[in-house]
Structure formats: structure tokens, C-alpha cells
Coordinates of C-alpha atoms in Angstrom, one line a residue:
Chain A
X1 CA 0.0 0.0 0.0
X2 CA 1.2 3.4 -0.8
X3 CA 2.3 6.1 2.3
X4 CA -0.4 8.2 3.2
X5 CA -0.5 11.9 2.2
X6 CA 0.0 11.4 -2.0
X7 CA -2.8 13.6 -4.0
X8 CA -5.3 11.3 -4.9
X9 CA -6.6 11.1 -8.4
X10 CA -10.6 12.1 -8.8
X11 CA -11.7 10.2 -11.7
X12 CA -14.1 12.1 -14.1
X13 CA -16.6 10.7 -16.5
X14 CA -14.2 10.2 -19.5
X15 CA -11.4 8.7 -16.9
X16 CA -13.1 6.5 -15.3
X17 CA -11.9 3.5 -17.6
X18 CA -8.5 4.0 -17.1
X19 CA -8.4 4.2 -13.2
X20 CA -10.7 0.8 -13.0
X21 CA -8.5 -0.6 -15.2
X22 CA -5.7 0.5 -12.7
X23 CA -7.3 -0.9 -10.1
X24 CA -7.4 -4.5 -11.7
X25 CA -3.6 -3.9 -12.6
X26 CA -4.3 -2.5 -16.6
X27 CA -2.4 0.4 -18.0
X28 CA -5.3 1.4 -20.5
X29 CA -5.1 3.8 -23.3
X30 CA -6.7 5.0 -26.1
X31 CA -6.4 4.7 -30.1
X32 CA -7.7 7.1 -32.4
X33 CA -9.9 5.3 -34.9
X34 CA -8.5 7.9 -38.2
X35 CA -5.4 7.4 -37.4
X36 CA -4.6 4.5 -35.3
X37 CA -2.2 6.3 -33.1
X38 CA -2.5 5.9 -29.3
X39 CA -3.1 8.9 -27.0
X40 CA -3.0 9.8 -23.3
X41 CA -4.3 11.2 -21.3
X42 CA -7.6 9.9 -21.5
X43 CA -10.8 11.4 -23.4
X44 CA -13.7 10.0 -25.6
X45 CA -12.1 11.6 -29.1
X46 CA -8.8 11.8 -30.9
X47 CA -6.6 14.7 -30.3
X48 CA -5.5 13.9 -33.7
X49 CA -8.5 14.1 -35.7
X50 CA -11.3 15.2 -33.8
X51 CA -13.3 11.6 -34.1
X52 CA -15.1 10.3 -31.4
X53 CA -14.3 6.8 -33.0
X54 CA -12.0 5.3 -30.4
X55 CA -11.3 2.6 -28.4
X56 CA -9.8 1.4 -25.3
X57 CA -6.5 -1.1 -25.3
X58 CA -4.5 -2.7 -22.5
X59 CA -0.7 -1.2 -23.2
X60 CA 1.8 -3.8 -23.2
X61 CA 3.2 -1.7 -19.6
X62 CA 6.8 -1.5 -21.5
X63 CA 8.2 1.6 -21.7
X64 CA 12.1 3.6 -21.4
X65 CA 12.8 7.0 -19.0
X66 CA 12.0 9.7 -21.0
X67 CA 13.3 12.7 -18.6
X68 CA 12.8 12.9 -14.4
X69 CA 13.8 15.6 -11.4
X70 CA 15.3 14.3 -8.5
X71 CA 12.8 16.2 -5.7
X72 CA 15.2 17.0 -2.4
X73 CA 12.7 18.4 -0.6
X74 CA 10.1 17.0 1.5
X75 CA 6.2 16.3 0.1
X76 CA 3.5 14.7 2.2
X77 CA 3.6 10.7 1.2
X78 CA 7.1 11.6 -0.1
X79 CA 10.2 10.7 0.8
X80 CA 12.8 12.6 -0.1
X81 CA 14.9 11.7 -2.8
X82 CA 12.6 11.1 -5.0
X83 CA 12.3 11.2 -8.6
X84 CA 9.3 12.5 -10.5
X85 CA 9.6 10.9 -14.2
X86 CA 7.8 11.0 -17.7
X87 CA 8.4 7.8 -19.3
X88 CA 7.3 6.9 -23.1
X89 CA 5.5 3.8 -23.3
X90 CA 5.6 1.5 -26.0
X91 CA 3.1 2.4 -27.9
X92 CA 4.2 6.0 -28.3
X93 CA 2.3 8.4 -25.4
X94 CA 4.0 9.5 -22.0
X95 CA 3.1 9.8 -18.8
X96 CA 4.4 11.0 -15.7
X97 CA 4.8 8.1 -12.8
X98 CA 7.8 7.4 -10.0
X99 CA 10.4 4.8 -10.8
X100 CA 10.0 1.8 -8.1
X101 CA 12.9 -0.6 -7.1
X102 CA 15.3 1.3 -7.7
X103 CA 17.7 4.0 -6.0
X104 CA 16.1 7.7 -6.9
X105 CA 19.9 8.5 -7.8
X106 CA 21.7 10.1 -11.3
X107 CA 23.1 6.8 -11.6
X108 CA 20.3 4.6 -11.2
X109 CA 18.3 6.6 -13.6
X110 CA 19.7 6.4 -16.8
X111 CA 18.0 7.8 -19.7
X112 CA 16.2 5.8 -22.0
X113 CA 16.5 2.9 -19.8
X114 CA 13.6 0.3 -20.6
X115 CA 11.6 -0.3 -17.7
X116 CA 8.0 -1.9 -17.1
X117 CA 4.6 -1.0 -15.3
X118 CA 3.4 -1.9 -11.8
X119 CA 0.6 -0.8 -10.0
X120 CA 0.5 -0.2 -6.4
X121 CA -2.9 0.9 -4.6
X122 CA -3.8 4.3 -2.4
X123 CA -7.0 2.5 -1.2
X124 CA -9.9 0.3 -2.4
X125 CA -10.3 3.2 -5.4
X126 CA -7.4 4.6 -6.7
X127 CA -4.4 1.7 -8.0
X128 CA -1.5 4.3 -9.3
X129 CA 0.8 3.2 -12.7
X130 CA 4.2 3.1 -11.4
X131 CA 7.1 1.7 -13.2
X132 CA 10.6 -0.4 -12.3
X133 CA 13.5 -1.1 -14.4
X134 CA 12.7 -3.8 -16.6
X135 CA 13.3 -7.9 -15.4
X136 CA 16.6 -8.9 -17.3
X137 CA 17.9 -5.6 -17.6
X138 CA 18.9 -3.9 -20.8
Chain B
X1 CA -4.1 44.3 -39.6
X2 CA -2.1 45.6 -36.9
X3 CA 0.5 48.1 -38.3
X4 CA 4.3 48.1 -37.1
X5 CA 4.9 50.7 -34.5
X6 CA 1.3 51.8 -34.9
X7 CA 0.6 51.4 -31.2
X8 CA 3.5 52.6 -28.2
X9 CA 3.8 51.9 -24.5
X10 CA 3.9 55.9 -23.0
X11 CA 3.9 54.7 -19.4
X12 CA 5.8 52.3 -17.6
X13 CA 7.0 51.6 -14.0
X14 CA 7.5 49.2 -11.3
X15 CA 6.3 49.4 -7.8
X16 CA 8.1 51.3 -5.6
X17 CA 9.6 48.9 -3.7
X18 CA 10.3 45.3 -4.7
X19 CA 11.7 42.4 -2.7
X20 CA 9.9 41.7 0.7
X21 CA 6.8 44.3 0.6
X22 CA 4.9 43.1 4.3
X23 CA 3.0 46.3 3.9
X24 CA 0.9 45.7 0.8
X25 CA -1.6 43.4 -0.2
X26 CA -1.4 42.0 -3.4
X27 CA -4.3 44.7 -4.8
X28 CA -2.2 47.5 -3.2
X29 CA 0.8 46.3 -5.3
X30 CA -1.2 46.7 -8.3
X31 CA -2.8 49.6 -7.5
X32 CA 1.1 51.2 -6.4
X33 CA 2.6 50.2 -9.9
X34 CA -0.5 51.4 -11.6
X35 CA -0.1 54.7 -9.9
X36 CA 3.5 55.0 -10.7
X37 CA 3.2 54.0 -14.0
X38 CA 0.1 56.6 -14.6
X39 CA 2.8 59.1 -12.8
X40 CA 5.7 58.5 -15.4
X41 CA 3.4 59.8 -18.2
X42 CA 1.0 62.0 -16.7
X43 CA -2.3 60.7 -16.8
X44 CA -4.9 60.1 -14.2
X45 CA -7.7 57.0 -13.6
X46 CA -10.1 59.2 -15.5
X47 CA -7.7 59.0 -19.0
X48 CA -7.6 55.5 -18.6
X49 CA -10.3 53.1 -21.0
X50 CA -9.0 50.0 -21.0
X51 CA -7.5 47.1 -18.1
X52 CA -5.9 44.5 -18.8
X53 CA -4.6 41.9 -15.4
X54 CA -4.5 38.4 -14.7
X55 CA -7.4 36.3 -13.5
X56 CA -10.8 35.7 -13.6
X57 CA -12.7 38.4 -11.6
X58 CA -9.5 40.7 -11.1
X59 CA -10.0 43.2 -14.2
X60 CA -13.2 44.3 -12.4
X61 CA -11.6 44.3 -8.7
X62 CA -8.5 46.7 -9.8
X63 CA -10.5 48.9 -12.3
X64 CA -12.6 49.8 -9.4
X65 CA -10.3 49.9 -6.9
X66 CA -8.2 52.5 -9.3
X67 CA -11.5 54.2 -10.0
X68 CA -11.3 53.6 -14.0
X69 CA -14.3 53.3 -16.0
X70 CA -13.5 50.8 -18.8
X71 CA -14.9 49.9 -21.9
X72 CA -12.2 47.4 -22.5
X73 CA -11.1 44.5 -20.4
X74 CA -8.8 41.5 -20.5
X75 CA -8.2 38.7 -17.9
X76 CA -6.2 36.2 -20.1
X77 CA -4.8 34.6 -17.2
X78 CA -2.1 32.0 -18.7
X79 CA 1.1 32.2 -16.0
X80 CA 3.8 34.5 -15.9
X81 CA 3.5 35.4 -19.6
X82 CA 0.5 36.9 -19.1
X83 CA 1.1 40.6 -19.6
X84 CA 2.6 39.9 -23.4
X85 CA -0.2 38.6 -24.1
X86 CA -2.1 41.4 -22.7
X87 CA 0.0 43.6 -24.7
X88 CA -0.9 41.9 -27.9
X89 CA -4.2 42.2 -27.3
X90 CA -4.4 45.5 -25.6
X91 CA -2.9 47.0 -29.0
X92 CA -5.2 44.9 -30.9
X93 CA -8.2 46.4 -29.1
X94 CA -6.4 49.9 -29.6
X95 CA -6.4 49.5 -33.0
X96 CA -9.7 48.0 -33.7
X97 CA -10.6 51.1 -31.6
X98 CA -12.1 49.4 -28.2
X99 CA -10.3 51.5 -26.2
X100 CA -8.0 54.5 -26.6
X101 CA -5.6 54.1 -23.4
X102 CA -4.6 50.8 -21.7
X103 CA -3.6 49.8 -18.3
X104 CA -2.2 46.7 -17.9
X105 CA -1.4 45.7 -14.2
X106 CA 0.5 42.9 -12.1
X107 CA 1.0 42.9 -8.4
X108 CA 1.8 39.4 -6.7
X109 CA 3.0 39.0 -2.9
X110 CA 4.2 36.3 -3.7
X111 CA 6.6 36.2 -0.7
X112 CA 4.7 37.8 2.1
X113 CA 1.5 36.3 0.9
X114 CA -1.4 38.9 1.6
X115 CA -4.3 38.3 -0.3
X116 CA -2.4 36.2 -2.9
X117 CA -3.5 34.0 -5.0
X118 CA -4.5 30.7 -3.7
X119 CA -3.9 27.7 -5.5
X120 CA -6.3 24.8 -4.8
X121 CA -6.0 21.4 -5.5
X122 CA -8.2 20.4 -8.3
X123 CA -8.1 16.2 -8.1
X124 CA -10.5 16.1 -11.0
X125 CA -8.4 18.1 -13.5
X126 CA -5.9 16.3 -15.8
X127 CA -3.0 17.4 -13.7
X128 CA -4.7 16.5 -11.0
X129 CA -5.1 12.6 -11.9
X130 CA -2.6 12.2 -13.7
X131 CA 0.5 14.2 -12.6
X132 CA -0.1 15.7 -9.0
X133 CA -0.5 12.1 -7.9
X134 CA 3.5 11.5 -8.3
X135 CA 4.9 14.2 -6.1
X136 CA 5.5 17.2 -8.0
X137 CA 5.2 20.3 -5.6
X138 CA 5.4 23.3 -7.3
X139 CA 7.4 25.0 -10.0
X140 CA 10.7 23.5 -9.0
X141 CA 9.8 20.0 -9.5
X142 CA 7.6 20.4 -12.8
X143 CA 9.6 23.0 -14.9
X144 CA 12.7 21.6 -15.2
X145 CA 11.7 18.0 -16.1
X146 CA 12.5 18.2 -19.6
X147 CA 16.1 19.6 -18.9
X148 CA 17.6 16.0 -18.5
X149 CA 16.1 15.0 -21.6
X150 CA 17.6 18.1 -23.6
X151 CA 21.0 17.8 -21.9
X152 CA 21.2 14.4 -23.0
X153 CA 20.0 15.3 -26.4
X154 CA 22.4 17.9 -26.9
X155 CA 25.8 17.0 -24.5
X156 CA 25.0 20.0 -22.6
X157 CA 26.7 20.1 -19.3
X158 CA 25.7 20.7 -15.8
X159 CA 28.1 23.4 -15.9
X160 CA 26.4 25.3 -18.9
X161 CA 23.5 25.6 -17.2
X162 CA 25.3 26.7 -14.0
X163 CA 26.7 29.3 -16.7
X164 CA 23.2 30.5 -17.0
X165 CA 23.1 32.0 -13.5
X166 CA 26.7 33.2 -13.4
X167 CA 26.0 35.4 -16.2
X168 CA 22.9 37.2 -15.3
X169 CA 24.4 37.5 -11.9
X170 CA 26.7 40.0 -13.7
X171 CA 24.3 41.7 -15.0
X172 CA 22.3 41.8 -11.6
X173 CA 25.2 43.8 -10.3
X174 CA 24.4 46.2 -12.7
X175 CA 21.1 47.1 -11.3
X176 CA 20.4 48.8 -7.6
X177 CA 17.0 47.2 -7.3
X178 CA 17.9 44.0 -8.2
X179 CA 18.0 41.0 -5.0
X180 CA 20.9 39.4 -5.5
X181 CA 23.8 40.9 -6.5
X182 CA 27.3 39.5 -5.2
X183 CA 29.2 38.0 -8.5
X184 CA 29.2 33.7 -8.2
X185 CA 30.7 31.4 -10.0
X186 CA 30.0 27.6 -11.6
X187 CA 31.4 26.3 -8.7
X188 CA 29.3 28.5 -6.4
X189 CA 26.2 27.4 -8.5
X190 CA 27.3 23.5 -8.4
X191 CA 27.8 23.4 -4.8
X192 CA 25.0 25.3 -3.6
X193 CA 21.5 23.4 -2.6
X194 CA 20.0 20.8 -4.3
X195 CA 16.7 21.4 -4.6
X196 CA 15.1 19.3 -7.5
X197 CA 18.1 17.2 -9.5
X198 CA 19.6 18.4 -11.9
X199 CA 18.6 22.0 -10.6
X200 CA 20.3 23.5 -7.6
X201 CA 19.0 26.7 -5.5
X202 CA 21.3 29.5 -7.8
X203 CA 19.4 27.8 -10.9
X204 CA 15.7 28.8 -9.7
X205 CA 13.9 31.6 -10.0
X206 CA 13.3 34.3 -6.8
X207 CA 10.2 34.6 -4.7
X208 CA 9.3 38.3 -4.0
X209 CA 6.8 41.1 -4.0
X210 CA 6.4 43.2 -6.6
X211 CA 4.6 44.7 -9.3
X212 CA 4.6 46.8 -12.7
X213 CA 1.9 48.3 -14.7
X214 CA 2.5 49.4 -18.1
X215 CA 0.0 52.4 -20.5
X216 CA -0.5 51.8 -23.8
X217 CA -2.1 54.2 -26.8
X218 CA -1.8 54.8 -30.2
X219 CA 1.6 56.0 -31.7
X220 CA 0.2 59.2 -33.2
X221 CA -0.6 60.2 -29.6
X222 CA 2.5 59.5 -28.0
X223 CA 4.1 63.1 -28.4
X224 CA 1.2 64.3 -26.4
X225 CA 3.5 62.2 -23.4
X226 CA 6.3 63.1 -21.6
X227 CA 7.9 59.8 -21.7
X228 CA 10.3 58.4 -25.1
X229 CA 7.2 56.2 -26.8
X230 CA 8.7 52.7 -27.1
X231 CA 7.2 51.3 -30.2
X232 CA 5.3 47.5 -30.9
X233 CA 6.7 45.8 -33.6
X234 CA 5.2 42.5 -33.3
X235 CA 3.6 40.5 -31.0
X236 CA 2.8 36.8 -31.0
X237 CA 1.3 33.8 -28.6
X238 CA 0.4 30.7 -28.0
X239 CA -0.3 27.9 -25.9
X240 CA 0.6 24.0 -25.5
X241 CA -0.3 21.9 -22.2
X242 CA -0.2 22.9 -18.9
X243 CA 0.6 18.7 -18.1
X244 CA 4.5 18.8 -18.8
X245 CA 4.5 15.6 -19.7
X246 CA 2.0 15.9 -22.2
X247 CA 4.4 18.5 -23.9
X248 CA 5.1 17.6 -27.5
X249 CA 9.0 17.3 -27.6
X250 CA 11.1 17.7 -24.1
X251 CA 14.0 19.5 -26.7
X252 CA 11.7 22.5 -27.5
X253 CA 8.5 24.3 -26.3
X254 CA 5.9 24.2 -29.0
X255 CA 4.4 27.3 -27.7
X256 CA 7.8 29.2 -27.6
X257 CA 8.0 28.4 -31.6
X258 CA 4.7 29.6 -32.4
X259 CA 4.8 32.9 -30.6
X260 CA 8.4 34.2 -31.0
X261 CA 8.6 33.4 -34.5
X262 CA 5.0 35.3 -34.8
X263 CA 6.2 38.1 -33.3
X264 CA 9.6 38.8 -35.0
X265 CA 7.8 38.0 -38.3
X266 CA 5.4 40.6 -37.5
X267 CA 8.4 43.1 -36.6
X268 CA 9.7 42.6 -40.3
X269 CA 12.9 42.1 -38.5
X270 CA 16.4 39.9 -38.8
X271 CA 17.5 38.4 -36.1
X272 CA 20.8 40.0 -36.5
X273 CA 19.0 43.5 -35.7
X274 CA 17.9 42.5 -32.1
X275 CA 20.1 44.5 -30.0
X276 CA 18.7 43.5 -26.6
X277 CA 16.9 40.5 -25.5
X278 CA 14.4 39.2 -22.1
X279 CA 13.7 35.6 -22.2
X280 CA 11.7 35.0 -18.9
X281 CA 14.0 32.7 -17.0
X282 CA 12.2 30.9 -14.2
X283 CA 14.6 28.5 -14.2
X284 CA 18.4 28.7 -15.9
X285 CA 17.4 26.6 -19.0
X286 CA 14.6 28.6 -20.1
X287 CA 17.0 31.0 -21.8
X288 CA 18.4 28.0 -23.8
X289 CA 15.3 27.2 -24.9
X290 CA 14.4 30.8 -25.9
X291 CA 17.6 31.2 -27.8
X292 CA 16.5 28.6 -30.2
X293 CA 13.2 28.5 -30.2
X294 CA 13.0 32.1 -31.2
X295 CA 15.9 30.9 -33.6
X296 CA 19.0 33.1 -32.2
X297 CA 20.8 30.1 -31.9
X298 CA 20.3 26.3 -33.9
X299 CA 18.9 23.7 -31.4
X300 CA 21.5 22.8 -28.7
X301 CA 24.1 25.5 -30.1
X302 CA 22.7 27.9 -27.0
X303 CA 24.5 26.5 -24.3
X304 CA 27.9 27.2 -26.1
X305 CA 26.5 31.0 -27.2
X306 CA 26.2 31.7 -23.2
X307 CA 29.4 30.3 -22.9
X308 CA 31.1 32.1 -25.0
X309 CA 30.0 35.1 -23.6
X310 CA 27.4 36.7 -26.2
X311 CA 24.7 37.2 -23.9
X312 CA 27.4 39.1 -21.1
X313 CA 27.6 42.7 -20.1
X314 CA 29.6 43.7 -23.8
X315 CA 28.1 40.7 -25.5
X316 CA 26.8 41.1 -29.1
X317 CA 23.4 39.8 -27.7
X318 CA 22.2 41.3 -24.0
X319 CA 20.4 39.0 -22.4
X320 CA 18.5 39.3 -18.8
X321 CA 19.8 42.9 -18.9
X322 CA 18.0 43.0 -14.9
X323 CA 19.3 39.6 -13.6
X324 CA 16.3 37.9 -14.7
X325 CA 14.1 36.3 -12.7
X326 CA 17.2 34.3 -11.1
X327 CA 18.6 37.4 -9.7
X328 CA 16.5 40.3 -10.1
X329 CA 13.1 39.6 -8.8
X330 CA 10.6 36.5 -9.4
X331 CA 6.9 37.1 -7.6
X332 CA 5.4 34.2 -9.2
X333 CA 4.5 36.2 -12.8
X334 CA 7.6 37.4 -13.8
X335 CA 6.9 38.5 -17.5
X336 CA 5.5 42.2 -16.1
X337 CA 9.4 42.6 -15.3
X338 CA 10.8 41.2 -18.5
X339 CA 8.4 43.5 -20.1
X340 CA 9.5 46.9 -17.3
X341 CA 13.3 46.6 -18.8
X342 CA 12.9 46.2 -22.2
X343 CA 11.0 49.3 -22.4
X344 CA 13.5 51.2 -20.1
X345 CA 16.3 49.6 -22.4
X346 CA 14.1 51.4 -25.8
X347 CA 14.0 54.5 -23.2
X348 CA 17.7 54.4 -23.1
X349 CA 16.8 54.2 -19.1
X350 CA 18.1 51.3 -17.8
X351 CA 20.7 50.7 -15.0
X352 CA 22.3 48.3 -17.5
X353 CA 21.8 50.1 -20.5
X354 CA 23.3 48.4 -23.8
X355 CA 24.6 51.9 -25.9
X356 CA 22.2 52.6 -28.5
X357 CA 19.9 50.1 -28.4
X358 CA 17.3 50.1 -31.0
X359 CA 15.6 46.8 -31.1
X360 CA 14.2 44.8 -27.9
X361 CA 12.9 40.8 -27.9
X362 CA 10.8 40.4 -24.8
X363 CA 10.2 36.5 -24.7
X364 CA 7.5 35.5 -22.0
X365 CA 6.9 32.1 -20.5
X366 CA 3.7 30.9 -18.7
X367 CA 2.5 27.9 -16.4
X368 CA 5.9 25.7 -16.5
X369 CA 6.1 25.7 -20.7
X370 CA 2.4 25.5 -21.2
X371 CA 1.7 29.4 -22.5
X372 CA 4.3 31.7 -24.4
X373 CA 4.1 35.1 -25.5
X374 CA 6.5 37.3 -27.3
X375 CA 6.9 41.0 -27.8
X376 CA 9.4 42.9 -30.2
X377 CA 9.9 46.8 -29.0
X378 CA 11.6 49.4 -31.1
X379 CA 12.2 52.9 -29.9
X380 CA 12.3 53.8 -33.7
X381 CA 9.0 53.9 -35.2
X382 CA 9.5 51.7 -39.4

């Protein structure tokens, strides 16, 4: 369970879907139905084309550190160090998460490092997308 | 369509004081920059048509409170860049013929906190789900996430942006009013406090109190001022995301490429003319963004033009003339300020003043990267 004190996430009628899919351990996204392209965050058109014609997929989690800040100072729920990242998924969005098991150090976080999703849970509601380096390394 | 020069700023100031101001609320600050600024060209609230500040509600709370009657008002409220954009529309609405004489106003206590601002959590907004959630708290810890990304990209080095500081902080030395003004060097910025990796304390932006107000009219009026009419070339803006991580590209702003290339297109300028230059510098690699994004420099060539000393006191392009917002003064909406020296640089006023200057780039930032706005002064009218 994750330390108290972290903002929790509201889920709105258009996000909904993505944080039950959290909950049961699903990073979901979104495709654009002109295009095909995935986006994120979540909403019931394409910020590509306008279309409402979209659907909902389960992301294959995999994704590499696309940029992070180290925070030294402290946050309630937060331990400091800790980094606040934007990693790019697989299937082309970003989003910003924490990077689990490992040391929130320069050296630990390397660029572009692959790494994979896990989900850890606030409370019965809210399951947050966090991600770790990936098993087997580079 | 807007002509070149066709609309001036006549008025100008800061507040009095600026820095720690306990003894004004954050309408008072306003309201004291206003004054001064209606003071340096000689008007009165009764001359005045148009407001223009940020935030919903506000243009109504300072035009009465400064006992203006307007027929014109503007509360774009996008961050710090706010006031160029109030600019661009302020001489819009001037020339569409709205409003004849416009007061644009900014007053934050940012540090003492009366009657500021106060920033709610919203846990149903997009930040709020999908950002606040992993521990960013405040501009610190959102602004410079891209900068690791861009470093990588382009080889630059911890010590260029510690660069970044040292060199405003020479130009802060220039300037009586400005907060900080002992000379440091990359060793001074590199050892001094972490505060969100790779930034350190020397690479982030001020908190103070502090205002400016600024009074706008049409160019064929301005000899009816006291004050040297600093002329609008060209104005542009734009806006991306104000989720960082939703931002198109971590090497560039997208909103920084729209509006500064608007605006100097606009001017009917080369770049090579720019003889002074404010690129709002929250945090120290904001101006290596601006550099290339406005297209001073080719992507990840600005790093090496600070280095080399181009944007120093005696450079061929002054930059942060003040000390920026790293060294000057930073109240949470720093553009007002960018704005307050490029017009005393086109004055020929400024503390720092680059010999005859002729052409000023005022480059505005908003909301971490998520609003840009960009103004080109002249104190020549084409």
C-alpha cells in the first residue's frame, strides 16, 4: 500500500476507464480510430482528428525514462529523494509516474532505460501506474 | 491588420519597492505600480479606458479599486507570460478602436502572501489525476523535467546551465534594485543546494513582492507624453499543455516556436537587428530554450552562445539585462518585469543600458512551458 498523504486522483466521467483498469492492474489507453495512433491522457475523441471513433486497449506496460527531477525536498507521502519521471510507453504516449525498485539517484536513472509498469494501490479506489526497471535488464 | 509601430507603451514603472513588501496586499501592489506608471506619463484613472490583469474576476476588482471606467477589459490569465499577451491584445483592441488608453497591471506577494493567489488542488483536472498524484510540488519540481532529456540530447553540461546563473548574476550587479547581486561562479552554483536534480538553489527563479503596470495608446498620440514612446513591432502567442508531460518534444516548447517566430515575423525584422533580448528565466534553462526556439541560436548551439560570452555585459546579444528572474526579482509572474526593462532599455533608461539600443525581444513564458508570449519593441518607429 502506498504512504499516506499522496494527492489522490478524482476520476471524471471520460477517466473513469483508465483508473478501473488500474485498479485490476491495466495500464489502458486510447487509439484514435482515423489514425490508429494511441493517446493519453484519457478522453472519448482523438486529439489527432477530432473523431469520437476510439477505443480502449490494454498497453503492453513497457516503456524507457523519458526525462525525471530528482525532488530533495520534503512532500506529504514523499520521501525525499525522490524522482518525479515522464516515461514513453511503448506504444508512443508519455506519462508521468515514479520509478520503483530502484535508488532515486543520477546513476540509477539512466535515460532511456527500458523499464515496465506496476501498479500499487492508495485504497480500495485509486491503483497508481508506477514503473521499475525492466526484469533482465537492458 | 495591426501596423508596425502603430501602437507605443507611454507609461511604464514598477512598484516602488520590490523584494519583501509586508506592507501591501497584493491589490495595493497593483494599485502602487498602476499609480507609478500613470505618474511617469502623466495621466490620471479618469484618462484611462482599458485594463488588462491576470485572472478571472480581477479586471473588475483593480478597475474599481483604481477608479477607472472601462470599456475594454482583458483577464487572459495564462502564468507568468501573461502581460505579453495582454500587450498583444491590448494594441489589438487599440487599434480596432475598443479603447483608446490601456492599463495593464501585475501585483503578486508572492513572498509575504497577503491576499495572494491561492492555488487549490483540483483532483479532477488532468494534472490532478494524472500528474499531482507522483509528487511534483510546485514549480521546482515540474519545470525543469525536460532539462535532463535536452541535456542528453544535446551534450549540454551541468556546468552550462550553471553558466546561466553566473552570467545574469553580472548583470544583476548592474542594477540597484535587483536581490541578488554579489558575483558567483559555476562552482558557487554547483555546490549550492539541491533542490530538485539536476537543478540547484542558484538555478531557480526568486520569490518576491512586486509589481509593474504598463500604459498603452496609439503612436500618433505618444508626443502628447512626456515619456520616449517605445514602439510594438510584433507581438505573437500561444499555448501547449499545462501537463509537462503531455508537452510535444522535451527538446523544444511548442508554444515558444509559435509565438516568438510570430512576433519577429510581425516586426519585419532579422534576427541580427535584435540589440537587446528578455527571455523569462524561471529556471536557468529557459533561456536556452528561448535562444532557439525564437531561432537566435540552432537547437542545442545555445549552451555554447552563453558560454562564450554573447549574452554578457559587452556581448553582441544582452540577455537578462535586470538579472532575470534568477537574480532580479521573481513574484510568481515574472513577465511584467521582462516587459518593465525592455521598455527602459528602448527608453535608453536602464541601469544596465546596452549603448544605443534600438531593437528589444521580450520573450514571455507561462505555467511551467504551457503558454508563451512574445513582444518585439523598437524605440524607432519603421
Amino acid at each position: 500500500m502506498i504512504a499516506p498523504g499522496r494527492a489522490k486522483p478524482k476520476p471524471t466521467p471520460e477517466t473513469k476507464h483508465f483508473w478501473d483498469g488500474a485498479k485490476q492492474g491495466k495500464l489502458l489507453l486510447q487509439r484514435c480510430g482515423d489514425t490508429g495512433k494511441a493517446y493519453f491522457p484519457p478522453r472519448p475523441f482523438s486529439p489527432y482528428t477530432g473523431t469520437r471513433n476510439v477505443s480502449v486497449f490494454e498497453a503492453s506496460g513497457k516503456a524507457t525514462l523519458y526525462s525525471y527531477v530528482i525532488h530533495h525536498r520534503p512532500v506529504p507521502g514523499f520521501t525525499p529523494p525522490y524522482a518525479i519521471a515522464v516515461v514513453e510507453l511503448e506504444e508512443g504516449p508519455r506519462l508521468m509516474t515514479n520509478i520503483v525498485d530502484c535508488p532515486q539517484t543520477p546513476e540509477a536513472l539512466v535515460l532511456d532505460m527500458p523499464l515496465e509498469v506496476t501498479f500499487e494501490a492508495m485504497d480500495e479506489e485509486i491503483s497508481l501506474p508506477f514503473f521499475r526497471p525492466a526484469k533482465g535488464g537492458k | 491588420m495591426l501596423g508596425r509601430g502603430e501602437i507605443a507603451i507611454v507609461g511604464a514603472a514598477e512598484t516602488t519597492q520590490l523584494g519583501a513588501i509586508p506592507g501591501m496586499s497584493q491589490i495595493m501592489l497593483h494599485a502602487d505600480a498602476a499609480l507609478n506608471a500613470m505618474a511617469d506619463c502623466g495621466l490620471k484613472p479618469k484618462d484611462i479606458d482599458g485594463v488588462a490583469c491576470v485572472g478571472p474576476m480581477m479586471p473588475q476588482q483593480i478597475a474599481h479599486y483604481l477608479g477607472i471606467t472601462p470599456k475594454w477589459v482583458d483577464g487572459t490569465g495564462v502564468g507568468g507570460c501573461s502581460f505579453m499577451l495582454h500587450v498583444r491584445h491590448a494594441a489589438a483592441a487599440i487599434h480596432a478602436g475598443y479603447a483608446n488608453t490601456i492599463l495593464i497591471t501585475h501585483g503578486e506577494s508572492g513572498k509575504s502572501r497577503i491576499n495572494a493567489t491561492p492555488r487549490p488542488a483540483e483532483p479532477e483536472s488532468l494534472n490532478g489525476q494524472f500528474e499531482m498524484p507522483f509528487g511534483p510540488f510546485g514549480p521546482p519540481t515540474l519545470f525543469p523535467i525536460p532539462v535532463l532529456r535536452y541535456m542528453k540530447t544535446h551534450g549540454v553540461t551541468h556546468e552550462d546551465l550553471a553558466t546561466v546563473a553566473v552570467v545574469q548574476r553580472e548583470w544583476a550587479a548592474k542594477n540597484p534594485r535587483a536581490m541578488f547581486r554579489d558575483p558567483i561562479t559555476v562552482d558557487d552554483v554547483l555546490s549550492s543546494r539541491m533542490i530538485a536534480y539536476p537543478f540547484r538553489i542558484l538555478q531557480c527563479c526568486l520569490v518576491t513582492d512586486g509589481g509593474g503596470a504598463l500604459i498603452l495608446t496609439r503612436s500618433d498620440r505618444a508626443k502628447d507624453f512626456p515619456t520616449k514612446p517605445v514602439y510594438i513591432l510584433g507581438t505573437g502567442e500561444s499555448v501547449e499543455t499545462t501537463m509537462v508531460s503531455q508537452m510535444e518534444d522535451f527538446n523544444y516548447s511548442r508554444a515558444f516556436r509559435v509565438a516568438g517566430p510570430t512576433a519577429i515575423e510581425a516586426a519585419g525584422i532579422d534576427r541580427k537587428d535584435v540589440d537587446h533580448m528578455m527571455i523569462y528565466d524561471a529556471f536557468a534553462h529557459l533561456p536556452l530554450y528561448g535562444l532557439e526556439d525564437l531561432g537566435f541560436c540552432k537547437p542545442g548551439e545555445a549552451a555554447g552562445f552563453i558560454r562564450e560570452g554573447n549574452t554578457r555585459p559587452g556581448g553582441k546579444l544582452p540577455l537578462n539585462t535586470t538579472g532575470g528572474g534568477l537574480s532580479y526579482t521573481h513574484t510568481g509572474m515574472y513577465g511584467m518585469f521582462a516587459l518593465q526593462e525592455s521598455v527602459r532599455q528602448m527608453r535608453g533608461t536602464a541601469p544596465a543600458q546596452v549603448p544605443g539600443a534600438k531593437v528589444s525581444v521580450c520573450h514571455g513564458v507561462g505555467g511551467m512551458f504551457s503558454a508563451s508570449g512574445t513582444i518585439v519593441f523598437s524605440n524607432e518607429r519603421p
